[in-house]
mmCIF file of C-alpha atoms in Angstrom:
data_model
loop_
_atom_site.group_PDB
_atom_site.id
_atom_site.type_symbol
_atom_site.label_atom_id
_atom_site.label_comp_id
_atom_site.label_asym_id
_atom_site.label_seq_id
_atom_site.Cartn_x
_atom_site.Cartn_y
_atom_site.Cartn_z
ATOM 1 C CA MET A 27 15.593 -24.078 -32.618
ATOM 2 C CA ASN A 28 13.545 -22.844 -29.641
ATOM 3 C CA SER A 29 13.271 -19.415 -31.257
ATOM 4 C CA TRP A 30 9.936 -18.949 -29.490
ATOM 5 C CA LYS A 31 11.966 -18.170 -26.375
ATOM 6 C CA ASP A 32 13.111 -14.960 -28.034
ATOM 7 C CA ASN A 33 9.548 -13.674 -27.781
ATOM 8 C CA LEU A 34 9.176 -14.222 -24.041
ATOM 9 C CA ARG A 35 8.911 -11.057 -22.001
ATOM 10 C CA ARG A 36 11.877 -10.471 -19.726
ATOM 11 C CA ILE A 37 11.087 -8.311 -16.738
ATOM 12 C CA GLU A 38 12.175 -7.998 -13.133
ATOM 13 C CA PRO A 39 8.956 -8.481 -11.124
ATOM 14 C CA TYR A 40 7.791 -6.885 -7.911
ATOM 15 C CA VAL A 41 8.851 -8.901 -4.850
ATOM 16 C CA PRO A 42 6.343 -8.922 -1.953
ATOM 17 C CA GLY A 43 7.174 -9.606 1.668
ATOM 18 C CA GLU A 44 8.085 -13.222 2.336
ATOM 19 C CA GLN A 45 5.076 -15.471 2.945
ATOM 20 C CA SER A 46 6.437 -18.182 5.229
ATOM 21 C CA GLN A 47 4.600 -21.494 5.504
ATOM 22 C CA ASP A 48 5.454 -21.692 9.218
ATOM 23 C CA THR A 49 2.502 -21.117 11.512
ATOM 24 C CA ASP A 50 4.477 -20.248 14.649
ATOM 25 C CA ILE A 51 6.126 -17.063 13.417
ATOM 26 C CA VAL A 52 5.600 -13.416 14.231
ATOM 27 C CA LYS A 53 4.697 -12.135 10.773
ATOM 28 C CA ILE A 54 5.165 -8.373 10.735
ATOM 29 C CA ASN A 55 6.624 -7.995 7.246
ATOM 30 C CA ALA A 56 3.643 -7.431 4.926
ATOM 31 C CA ASN A 57 1.684 -4.607 6.597
ATOM 32 C CA GLU A 58 -1.250 -6.885 7.275
ATOM 33 C CA ASN A 59 -3.732 -6.004 9.994
ATOM 34 C CA PRO A 60 -3.121 -8.005 13.200
ATOM 35 C CA TYR A 61 -6.832 -8.073 14.011
ATOM 36 C CA PRO A 62 -9.558 -10.171 12.376
ATOM 37 C CA PRO A 63 -12.125 -8.753 9.962
ATOM 38 C CA SER A 64 -15.300 -7.102 11.174
ATOM 39 C CA PRO A 65 -17.698 -9.507 12.933
ATOM 40 C CA LYS A 66 -20.337 -8.331 10.466
ATOM 41 C CA ALA A 67 -18.061 -9.325 7.579
ATOM 42 C CA ILE A 68 -17.583 -12.728 9.180
ATOM 43 C CA GLU A 69 -21.366 -13.044 9.521
ATOM 44 C CA ALA A 70 -21.689 -12.238 5.816
ATOM 45 C CA LEU A 71 -19.205 -15.030 5.081
ATOM 46 C CA GLN A 72 -21.096 -17.524 7.217
ATOM 47 C CA ALA A 73 -24.428 -16.552 5.640
ATOM 48 C CA PHE A 74 -23.095 -16.602 2.079
ATOM 49 C CA ASN A 75 -24.987 -18.889 -0.267
ATOM 50 C CA ALA A 76 -22.267 -20.975 -1.887
ATOM 51 C CA ASP A 77 -24.676 -22.201 -4.531
ATOM 52 C CA GLY A 78 -24.551 -18.691 -5.974
ATOM 53 C CA LEU A 79 -20.904 -19.177 -6.897
ATOM 54 C CA ARG A 80 -21.957 -20.950 -10.081
ATOM 55 C CA PHE A 81 -23.140 -17.564 -11.355
ATOM 56 C CA TYR A 82 -20.927 -14.687 -12.388
ATOM 57 C CA PRO A 83 -20.787 -11.836 -9.877
ATOM 58 C CA SER A 84 -22.182 -8.399 -10.586
ATOM 59 C CA ALA A 85 -19.913 -7.099 -13.349
ATOM 60 C CA ASP A 86 -19.817 -3.586 -11.909
ATOM 61 C CA ALA A 87 -20.218 -4.640 -8.236
ATOM 62 C CA THR A 88 -22.935 -2.004 -7.834
ATOM 63 C CA PRO A 89 -23.927 -2.911 -4.236
ATOM 64 C CA LEU A 90 -20.355 -2.479 -2.967
ATOM 65 C CA LYS A 91 -19.910 0.700 -5.019
ATOM 66 C CA ALA A 92 -23.041 2.087 -3.424
ATOM 67 C CA ALA A 93 -21.733 1.312 0.063
ATOM 68 C CA LEU A 94 -18.419 3.029 -0.673
ATOM 69 C CA ALA A 95 -20.146 6.017 -2.288
ATOM 70 C CA ALA A 96 -22.305 6.504 0.797
ATOM 71 C CA TYR A 97 -19.320 6.142 3.133
ATOM 72 C CA TYR A 98 -17.177 8.704 1.296
ATOM 73 C CA GLY A 99 -19.993 11.061 0.351
ATOM 74 C CA VAL A 100 -19.594 10.764 -3.422
ATOM 75 C CA GLY A 101 -21.786 9.516 -6.261
ATOM 76 C CA ILE A 102 -21.802 5.898 -7.300
ATOM 77 C CA GLU A 103 -20.494 7.080 -10.679
ATOM 78 C CA ASN A 104 -17.386 8.313 -8.857
ATOM 79 C CA VAL A 105 -16.398 4.853 -7.548
ATOM 80 C CA PHE A 106 -14.378 2.128 -9.263
ATOM 81 C CA LEU A 107 -13.660 -1.355 -7.906
ATOM 82 C CA GLY A 108 -10.923 -3.851 -8.663
ATOM 83 C CA ASN A 109 -9.141 -6.951 -7.431
ATOM 84 C CA GLY A 110 -7.058 -5.179 -4.797
ATOM 85 C CA SER A 111 -5.571 -1.708 -5.131
ATOM 86 C CA ASP A 112 -2.675 -3.140 -7.153
ATOM 87 C CA ASP A 113 -5.195 -4.141 -9.815
ATOM 88 C CA VAL A 114 -6.829 -0.704 -9.658
ATOM 89 C CA ILE A 115 -3.499 1.098 -10.027
ATOM 90 C CA ALA A 116 -2.295 -1.189 -12.812
ATOM 91 C CA LEU A 117 -5.506 -0.491 -14.738
ATOM 92 C CA SER A 118 -5.035 3.228 -14.036
ATOM 93 C CA PHE A 119 -1.553 3.130 -15.548
ATOM 94 C CA GLN A 120 -3.085 1.662 -18.711
ATOM 95 C CA ALA A 121 -5.990 4.097 -18.705
ATOM 96 C CA PHE A 122 -4.252 7.399 -17.999
ATOM 97 C CA PHE A 123 -0.518 7.244 -18.671
ATOM 98 C CA ASN A 124 -0.406 7.229 -22.462
ATOM 99 C CA SER A 125 1.576 10.296 -23.486
ATOM 100 C CA ASP A 126 5.176 10.447 -24.658
ATOM 101 C CA LYS A 127 6.126 12.360 -21.522
ATOM 102 C CA PRO A 128 7.416 10.420 -18.511
ATOM 103 C CA ILE A 129 5.207 9.908 -15.504
ATOM 104 C CA VAL A 130 6.767 10.971 -12.200
ATOM 105 C CA PHE A 131 6.986 9.584 -8.668
ATOM 106 C CA PRO A 132 9.512 9.541 -5.785
ATOM 107 C CA ASP A 133 12.757 7.585 -5.901
ATOM 108 C CA ILE A 134 11.847 5.822 -2.634
ATOM 109 C CA THR A 135 8.267 4.638 -2.858
ATOM 110 C CA TYR A 136 6.099 1.617 -3.639
ATOM 111 C CA SER A 137 8.348 -0.545 -5.791
ATOM 112 C CA PHE A 138 5.501 -1.774 -8.012
ATOM 113 C CA TYR A 139 5.348 1.576 -9.852
ATOM 114 C CA PRO A 140 8.525 1.087 -11.929
ATOM 115 C CA VAL A 141 7.561 -2.545 -12.565
ATOM 116 C CA TRP A 142 4.273 -1.466 -14.179
ATOM 117 C CA CYS A 143 6.127 1.185 -16.179
ATOM 118 C CA ARG A 144 8.531 -1.385 -17.587
ATOM 119 C CA LEU A 145 5.747 -3.891 -18.262
ATOM 120 C CA LEU A 146 3.576 -1.328 -20.069
ATOM 121 C CA SER A 147 6.439 0.592 -21.729
ATOM 122 C CA ILE A 148 5.569 3.805 -19.894
ATOM 123 C CA PRO A 149 8.469 6.264 -19.600
ATOM 124 C CA TYR A 150 9.048 7.474 -16.057
ATOM 125 C CA ARG A 151 11.223 9.773 -13.997
ATOM 126 C CA THR A 152 11.804 9.779 -10.255
ATOM 127 C CA TYR A 153 12.500 12.669 -7.913
ATOM 128 C CA PRO A 154 14.607 12.076 -4.799
ATOM 129 C CA LEU A 155 13.077 12.388 -1.371
ATOM 130 C CA ASP A 156 14.859 14.982 0.760
ATOM 131 C CA ASP A 157 17.216 14.079 3.590
ATOM 132 C CA SER A 158 14.230 13.650 5.923
ATOM 133 C CA PHE A 159 12.563 11.289 3.423
ATOM 134 C CA ARG A 160 9.886 13.857 2.570
ATOM 135 C CA ILE A 161 8.469 14.461 -0.908
ATOM 136 C CA ASN A 162 9.312 17.904 -2.286
ATOM 137 C CA ALA A 163 6.170 19.196 -4.005
ATOM 138 C CA ALA A 164 8.196 21.749 -5.995
ATOM 139 C CA ASP A 165 9.874 18.913 -7.925
ATOM 140 C CA TYR A 166 6.542 18.060 -9.545
ATOM 141 C CA ARG A 167 6.130 21.362 -11.369
ATOM 142 C CA GLU A 168 7.860 20.188 -14.538
ATOM 143 C CA PRO A 169 5.753 18.934 -17.475
ATOM 144 C CA ASN A 170 5.014 15.223 -17.211
ATOM 145 C CA GLY A 171 2.755 12.442 -18.438
ATOM 146 C CA GLY A 172 1.159 11.864 -15.052
ATOM 147 C CA VAL A 173 1.869 11.827 -11.321
ATOM 148 C CA ILE A 174 1.491 9.021 -8.805
ATOM 149 C CA LEU A 175 2.245 9.518 -5.125
ATOM 150 C CA PRO A 176 1.474 7.296 -2.140
ATOM 151 C CA ASN A 177 0.193 9.362 0.767
ATOM 152 C CA PRO A 178 1.317 8.242 3.296
ATOM 153 C CA ASN A 179 4.389 7.093 1.428
ATOM 154 C CA ALA A 180 5.743 3.559 1.603
ATOM 155 C CA PRO A 181 8.102 2.338 2.902
ATOM 156 C CA THR A 182 8.921 5.613 4.673
ATOM 157 C CA SER A 183 5.536 5.836 6.515
ATOM 158 C CA ILE A 184 5.396 9.641 6.188
ATOM 159 C CA GLY A 185 2.118 11.354 5.338
ATOM 160 C CA GLU A 186 1.519 14.802 3.847
ATOM 161 C CA GLY A 187 -1.476 17.079 4.400
ATOM 162 C CA PRO A 188 -4.127 18.426 2.024
ATOM 163 C CA ASP A 189 -2.164 21.613 1.280
ATOM 164 C CA PHE A 190 0.649 19.465 -0.106
ATOM 165 C CA VAL A 191 -1.738 17.536 -2.382
ATOM 166 C CA ARG A 192 -3.441 20.730 -3.487
ATOM 167 C CA MET A 193 -0.052 22.165 -4.454
ATOM 168 C CA ILE A 194 0.652 19.056 -6.568
ATOM 169 C CA LEU A 195 -2.740 19.391 -8.247
ATOM 170 C CA GLU A 196 -2.379 23.100 -8.968
ATOM 171 C CA GLU A 197 0.950 22.467 -10.690
ATOM 172 C CA ASN A 198 -0.309 19.485 -12.700
ATOM 173 C CA GLN A 199 -3.654 20.490 -14.158
ATOM 174 C CA ASP A 200 -2.744 18.932 -17.522
ATOM 175 C CA SER A 201 -1.902 15.517 -16.037
ATOM 176 C CA VAL A 202 -3.789 12.820 -14.195
ATOM 177 C CA VAL A 203 -2.683 12.779 -10.563
ATOM 178 C CA ILE A 204 -3.099 9.528 -8.611
ATOM 179 C CA ILE A 205 -2.880 9.575 -4.823
ATOM 180 C CA ASP A 206 -2.385 6.047 -3.505
ATOM 181 C CA GLU A 207 -4.003 5.934 -0.052
ATOM 182 C CA ALA A 208 -3.368 2.327 0.973
ATOM 183 C CA TYR A 209 -2.420 3.422 4.511
ATOM 184 C CA VAL A 210 -4.354 6.652 4.997
ATOM 185 C CA ASP A 211 -6.717 5.301 7.661
ATOM 186 C CA PHE A 212 -3.892 4.968 10.199
ATOM 187 C CA GLY A 213 -3.258 8.684 10.555
ATOM 188 C CA GLY A 214 -3.062 10.233 7.115
ATOM 189 C CA VAL A 215 -5.383 12.830 5.611
ATOM 190 C CA SER A 216 -7.492 11.593 2.709
ATOM 191 C CA SER A 217 -7.603 13.487 -0.574
ATOM 192 C CA VAL A 218 -11.069 12.152 -1.462
ATOM 193 C CA PRO A 219 -12.728 15.559 -0.789
ATOM 194 C CA LEU A 220 -10.405 17.113 -3.379
ATOM 195 C CA THR A 221 -11.850 14.855 -6.102
ATOM 196 C CA LYS A 222 -14.884 17.167 -6.080
ATOM 197 C CA GLU A 223 -12.643 20.108 -7.015
ATOM 198 C CA TYR A 224 -10.161 18.497 -9.401
ATOM 199 C CA ASP A 225 -11.433 16.357 -12.268
ATOM 200 C CA ASN A 226 -7.920 15.023 -12.895
ATOM 201 C CA LEU A 227 -7.489 13.541 -9.394
ATOM 202 C CA LEU A 228 -7.880 9.825 -8.737
ATOM 203 C CA VAL A 229 -7.614 8.504 -5.158
ATOM 204 C CA THR A 230 -7.049 4.771 -4.664
ATOM 205 C CA GLY A 231 -7.663 2.684 -1.562
ATOM 206 C CA THR A 232 -7.789 -0.860 -0.291
ATOM 207 C CA PHE A 233 -9.624 -3.126 2.150
ATOM 208 C CA SER A 234 -6.387 -5.074 2.786
ATOM 209 C CA LYS A 235 -4.903 -2.929 5.555
ATOM 210 C CA SER A 236 -7.319 -1.094 7.829
ATOM 211 C CA ARG A 237 -10.269 -3.410 7.119
ATOM 212 C CA SER A 238 -8.356 -6.687 7.608
ATOM 213 C CA LEU A 239 -9.446 -8.211 4.291
ATOM 214 C CA ALA A 240 -6.133 -8.745 2.485
ATOM 215 C CA GLY A 241 -7.208 -12.291 1.615
ATOM 216 C CA LEU A 242 -10.190 -11.051 -0.399
ATOM 217 C CA ARG A 243 -8.355 -8.519 -2.604
ATOM 218 C CA ILE A 244 -10.708 -5.532 -2.726
ATOM 219 C CA GLY A 245 -9.380 -2.265 -4.100
ATOM 220 C CA PHE A 246 -11.177 0.891 -5.128
ATOM 221 C CA ALA A 247 -10.707 4.296 -6.695
ATOM 222 C CA ILE A 248 -12.632 7.527 -6.302
ATOM 223 C CA GLY A 249 -12.531 10.270 -8.911
ATOM 224 C CA SER A 250 -14.460 12.271 -11.444
ATOM 225 C CA LYS A 251 -17.000 10.600 -13.680
ATOM 226 C CA ALA A 252 -14.655 11.198 -16.628
ATOM 227 C CA LEU A 253 -11.796 9.259 -14.994
ATOM 228 C CA ILE A 254 -13.989 6.465 -13.658
ATOM 229 C CA SER A 255 -15.689 5.892 -17.024
ATOM 230 C CA VAL A 256 -12.302 5.416 -18.700
ATOM 231 C CA LEU A 257 -11.221 3.017 -15.956
ATOM 232 C CA GLU A 258 -14.400 1.020 -16.460
ATOM 233 C CA ALA A 259 -13.762 0.830 -20.199
ATOM 234 C CA VAL A 260 -10.211 -0.436 -19.646
ATOM 235 C CA LYS A 261 -11.381 -2.992 -17.071
ATOM 236 C CA ASN A 262 -14.106 -4.257 -19.384
ATOM 237 C CA SER A 263 -11.554 -4.633 -22.167
ATOM 238 C CA TYR A 264 -9.415 -6.780 -19.902
ATOM 239 C CA ASN A 265 -11.534 -8.567 -17.262
ATOM 240 C CA SER A 266 -15.166 -7.616 -16.674
ATOM 241 C CA TYR A 267 -15.482 -9.544 -13.415
ATOM 242 C CA THR A 268 -12.688 -8.257 -11.205
ATOM 243 C CA VAL A 269 -14.568 -8.410 -7.870
ATOM 244 C CA ASP A 270 -16.078 -11.736 -6.813
ATOM 245 C CA SER A 271 -19.434 -12.287 -5.132
ATOM 246 C CA LEU A 272 -18.007 -13.112 -1.707
ATOM 247 C CA SER A 273 -15.846 -9.991 -1.751
ATOM 248 C CA ILE A 274 -18.880 -7.864 -2.577
ATOM 249 C CA ALA A 275 -20.891 -9.305 0.328
ATOM 250 C CA MET A 276 -18.092 -9.109 2.910
ATOM 251 C CA GLY A 277 -16.890 -5.735 1.651
ATOM 252 C CA ILE A 278 -20.326 -4.184 2.182
ATOM 253 C CA ALA A 279 -20.500 -5.606 5.708
ATOM 254 C CA ALA A 280 -17.035 -4.282 6.527
ATOM 255 C CA ILE A 281 -17.924 -0.796 5.298
ATOM 256 C CA GLU A 282 -21.113 -0.770 7.348
ATOM 257 C CA ASP A 283 -19.331 -1.805 10.568
ATOM 258 C CA ASP A 284 -17.644 1.529 11.144
ATOM 259 C CA ALA A 285 -17.429 1.135 14.924
ATOM 260 C CA TYR A 286 -15.295 -1.992 14.607
ATOM 261 C CA PHE A 287 -13.164 -0.367 11.910
ATOM 262 C CA GLN A 288 -12.463 2.637 14.114
ATOM 263 C CA SER A 289 -11.649 0.465 17.126
ATOM 264 C CA THR A 290 -9.046 -1.640 15.321
ATOM 265 C CA VAL A 291 -7.431 1.437 13.798
ATOM 266 C CA ARG A 292 -7.129 2.959 17.284
ATOM 267 C CA LYS A 293 -5.502 -0.240 18.576
ATOM 268 C CA VAL A 294 -2.939 -0.253 15.763
ATOM 269 C CA ILE A 295 -2.120 3.421 16.352
ATOM 270 C CA ALA A 296 -1.684 2.857 20.110
ATOM 271 C CA THR A 297 0.669 -0.081 19.533
ATOM 272 C CA ARG A 298 2.543 1.891 16.879
ATOM 273 C CA THR A 299 3.076 4.747 19.332
ATOM 274 C CA ALA A 300 4.320 2.428 22.081
ATOM 275 C CA THR A 301 6.649 0.510 19.746
ATOM 276 C CA THR A 302 8.072 3.734 18.321
ATOM 277 C CA ALA A 303 8.911 4.934 21.841
ATOM 278 C CA ALA A 304 10.449 1.565 22.767
ATOM 279 C CA LEU A 305 12.674 1.504 19.679
ATOM 280 C CA ARG A 306 13.814 5.091 20.224
ATOM 281 C CA GLU A 307 14.733 4.209 23.810
ATOM 282 C CA ARG A 308 16.982 1.531 22.349
ATOM 283 C CA GLY A 309 18.802 4.008 20.108
ATOM 284 C CA PHE A 310 16.825 3.539 16.906
ATOM 285 C CA THR A 311 15.863 6.396 14.637
ATOM 286 C CA VAL A 312 12.192 5.869 13.790
ATOM 287 C CA LEU A 313 10.368 8.098 11.326
ATOM 288 C CA ASP A 314 7.056 9.572 12.464
ATOM 289 C CA SER A 315 4.544 7.122 11.009
ATOM 290 C CA ALA A 316 1.067 7.765 9.638
ATOM 291 C CA THR A 317 0.713 4.108 8.642
ATOM 292 C CA ASN A 318 0.479 0.657 10.207
ATOM 293 C CA PHE A 319 4.240 0.163 9.970
ATOM 294 C CA LEU A 320 7.471 1.733 11.182
ATOM 295 C CA PHE A 321 10.554 2.662 9.183
ATOM 296 C CA ALA A 322 13.655 2.547 11.353
ATOM 297 C CA THR A 323 17.432 2.444 11.462
ATOM 298 C CA HIS A 324 20.185 2.336 14.081
ATOM 299 C CA SER A 325 23.467 4.193 13.746
ATOM 300 C CA GLN A 326 25.403 1.489 15.619
ATOM 301 C CA CYS A 327 23.945 -1.606 13.954
ATOM 302 C CA ASN A 328 23.588 -3.213 10.574
ATOM 303 C CA MET A 329 19.907 -3.557 9.728
ATOM 304 C CA ARG A 330 20.424 -6.444 7.333
ATOM 305 C CA GLU A 331 22.021 -8.347 10.207
ATOM 306 C CA LEU A 332 19.076 -7.496 12.467
ATOM 307 C CA PHE A 333 16.650 -8.648 9.761
ATOM 308 C CA GLU A 334 18.458 -11.991 9.453
ATOM 309 C CA TYR A 335 18.766 -12.375 13.228
ATOM 310 C CA LEU A 336 15.050 -11.816 13.756
ATOM 311 C CA LYS A 337 14.169 -14.192 10.943
ATOM 312 C CA ALA A 338 16.303 -16.897 12.559
ATOM 313 C CA HIS A 339 14.165 -16.424 15.670
ATOM 314 C CA LYS A 340 10.938 -16.587 13.642
ATOM 315 C CA VAL A 341 10.209 -12.864 13.646
ATOM 316 C CA TYR A 342 9.687 -11.656 10.075
ATOM 317 C CA ILE A 343 10.175 -7.982 9.230
ATOM 318 C CA ARG A 344 11.033 -6.334 5.871
ATOM 319 C CA TYR A 345 14.460 -5.314 4.606
ATOM 320 C CA PHE A 346 15.070 -3.440 1.334
ATOM 321 C CA ASP A 347 18.464 -3.813 -0.306
ATOM 322 C CA LEU A 348 18.086 -0.507 -2.131
ATOM 323 C CA PRO A 349 20.140 2.693 -2.382
ATOM 324 C CA ARG A 350 19.654 5.170 0.475
ATOM 325 C CA ILE A 351 17.566 2.767 2.570
ATOM 326 C CA ASP A 352 19.826 -0.289 2.759
ATOM 327 C CA ASN A 353 20.331 0.261 6.488
ATOM 328 C CA TYR A 354 16.633 0.613 7.285
ATOM 329 C CA ILE A 355 13.988 -1.910 8.245
ATOM 330 C CA ARG A 356 10.209 -1.802 7.905
ATOM 331 C CA ILE A 357 8.226 -3.245 10.792
ATOM 332 C CA SER A 358 4.501 -3.869 10.455
ATOM 333 C CA VAL A 359 2.518 -3.145 13.603
ATOM 334 C CA GLY A 360 1.228 -6.360 15.120
ATOM 335 C CA THR A 361 -0.590 -7.047 18.344
ATOM 336 C CA ASP A 362 0.934 -5.903 21.625
ATOM 337 C CA GLU A 363 2.044 -9.475 22.256
ATOM 338 C CA GLU A 364 3.713 -9.758 18.856
ATOM 339 C CA MET A 365 5.514 -6.457 19.278
ATOM 340 C CA ALA A 366 6.692 -7.491 22.764
ATOM 341 C CA LEU A 367 8.279 -10.606 21.241
ATOM 342 C CA PHE A 368 9.794 -8.507 18.463
ATOM 343 C CA LEU A 369 11.321 -6.144 21.049
ATOM 344 C CA HIS A 370 12.603 -9.094 23.098
ATOM 345 C CA TRP A 371 14.664 -10.335 20.175
ATOM 346 C CA VAL A 372 15.767 -6.811 19.313
ATOM 347 C CA ASN A 373 17.084 -6.577 22.877
ATOM 348 C CA GLU A 374 18.949 -9.862 22.480
ATOM 349 C CA PHE A 375 20.467 -8.682 19.204
ATOM 350 C CA LEU A 376 21.652 -5.432 20.774
ATOM 351 C CA LYS A 377 23.162 -7.327 23.733
ATOM 352 C CA GLU A 378 25.154 -9.541 21.379
ATOM 353 C CA LYS A 379 26.430 -6.502 19.477
ATOM 354 C CA ARG A 380 27.577 -4.817 22.672
ATOM 355 C CA SER A 381 29.321 -7.883 24.089
#
């Protein structure tokens, strides 16, 4: 009786930052951009012909690929598009990680990686970050079935330079190496130029963070023609139409409005710098961030308690109940006004702890 239940997949899913239904909160828990999309992207939305939605979108999203290719100085055959970078990376796991050897990534990193491994039955091994939460490139010299590294890393916010990535590539010429650049625009160094030297390098990116289009779900990858053609084959065996027509139109407009893009990135970096200084003045240890979020702890306070205290006052940050980082918090960079309110309640929390 009910034996069909025995065939249901049992898996622990990825858990995103809480999406509260309240409208009067300070939401700095999901690394979303605090500023609106490009005015040109908004114009593209307003001018969009809704009647066209009865037709399927371009299966390969060629116009948006062309815009990305021009922006990054690569060929259109070197660009892949998907429904957010999570979709792109999930398809990459299916396309490239098919050996009996385990793929490798850090022990503290984007928590979707092990979820995909378990879902797709991909063996994996993790290497511990050092005591400063840095990735040790020497760990990745051992034979493996593939490498995936976020650069900058999440949730630690630390970025590594091109020499680091080149070292990883030199030691892994028989594996596909994926560099996940979801946050690179906020101070990291992109590995896209290295795709012209290393055919086994795939660099992934997203419009969700620096281009303020998380609600559209646009992700992309840049790599050699050999890698991109396999990704396309996997996509077309799964879902040919991963990018919708509205996303194509608004994505092109966002890419073309580079001045606005640069201005919002500068604002986020300025607020990040000011908030880092303010937290350090209050006794927090804050890692040097190359992202749009901060990773912080306090030697005199319990960070879970701070997380709960802030939530009770409608300020949402992120807490990870995980080994090694269970007394850290991740704070997305909001507007100056949002961060001022965040710091106000941090001050109140610290006062209560001292009294």
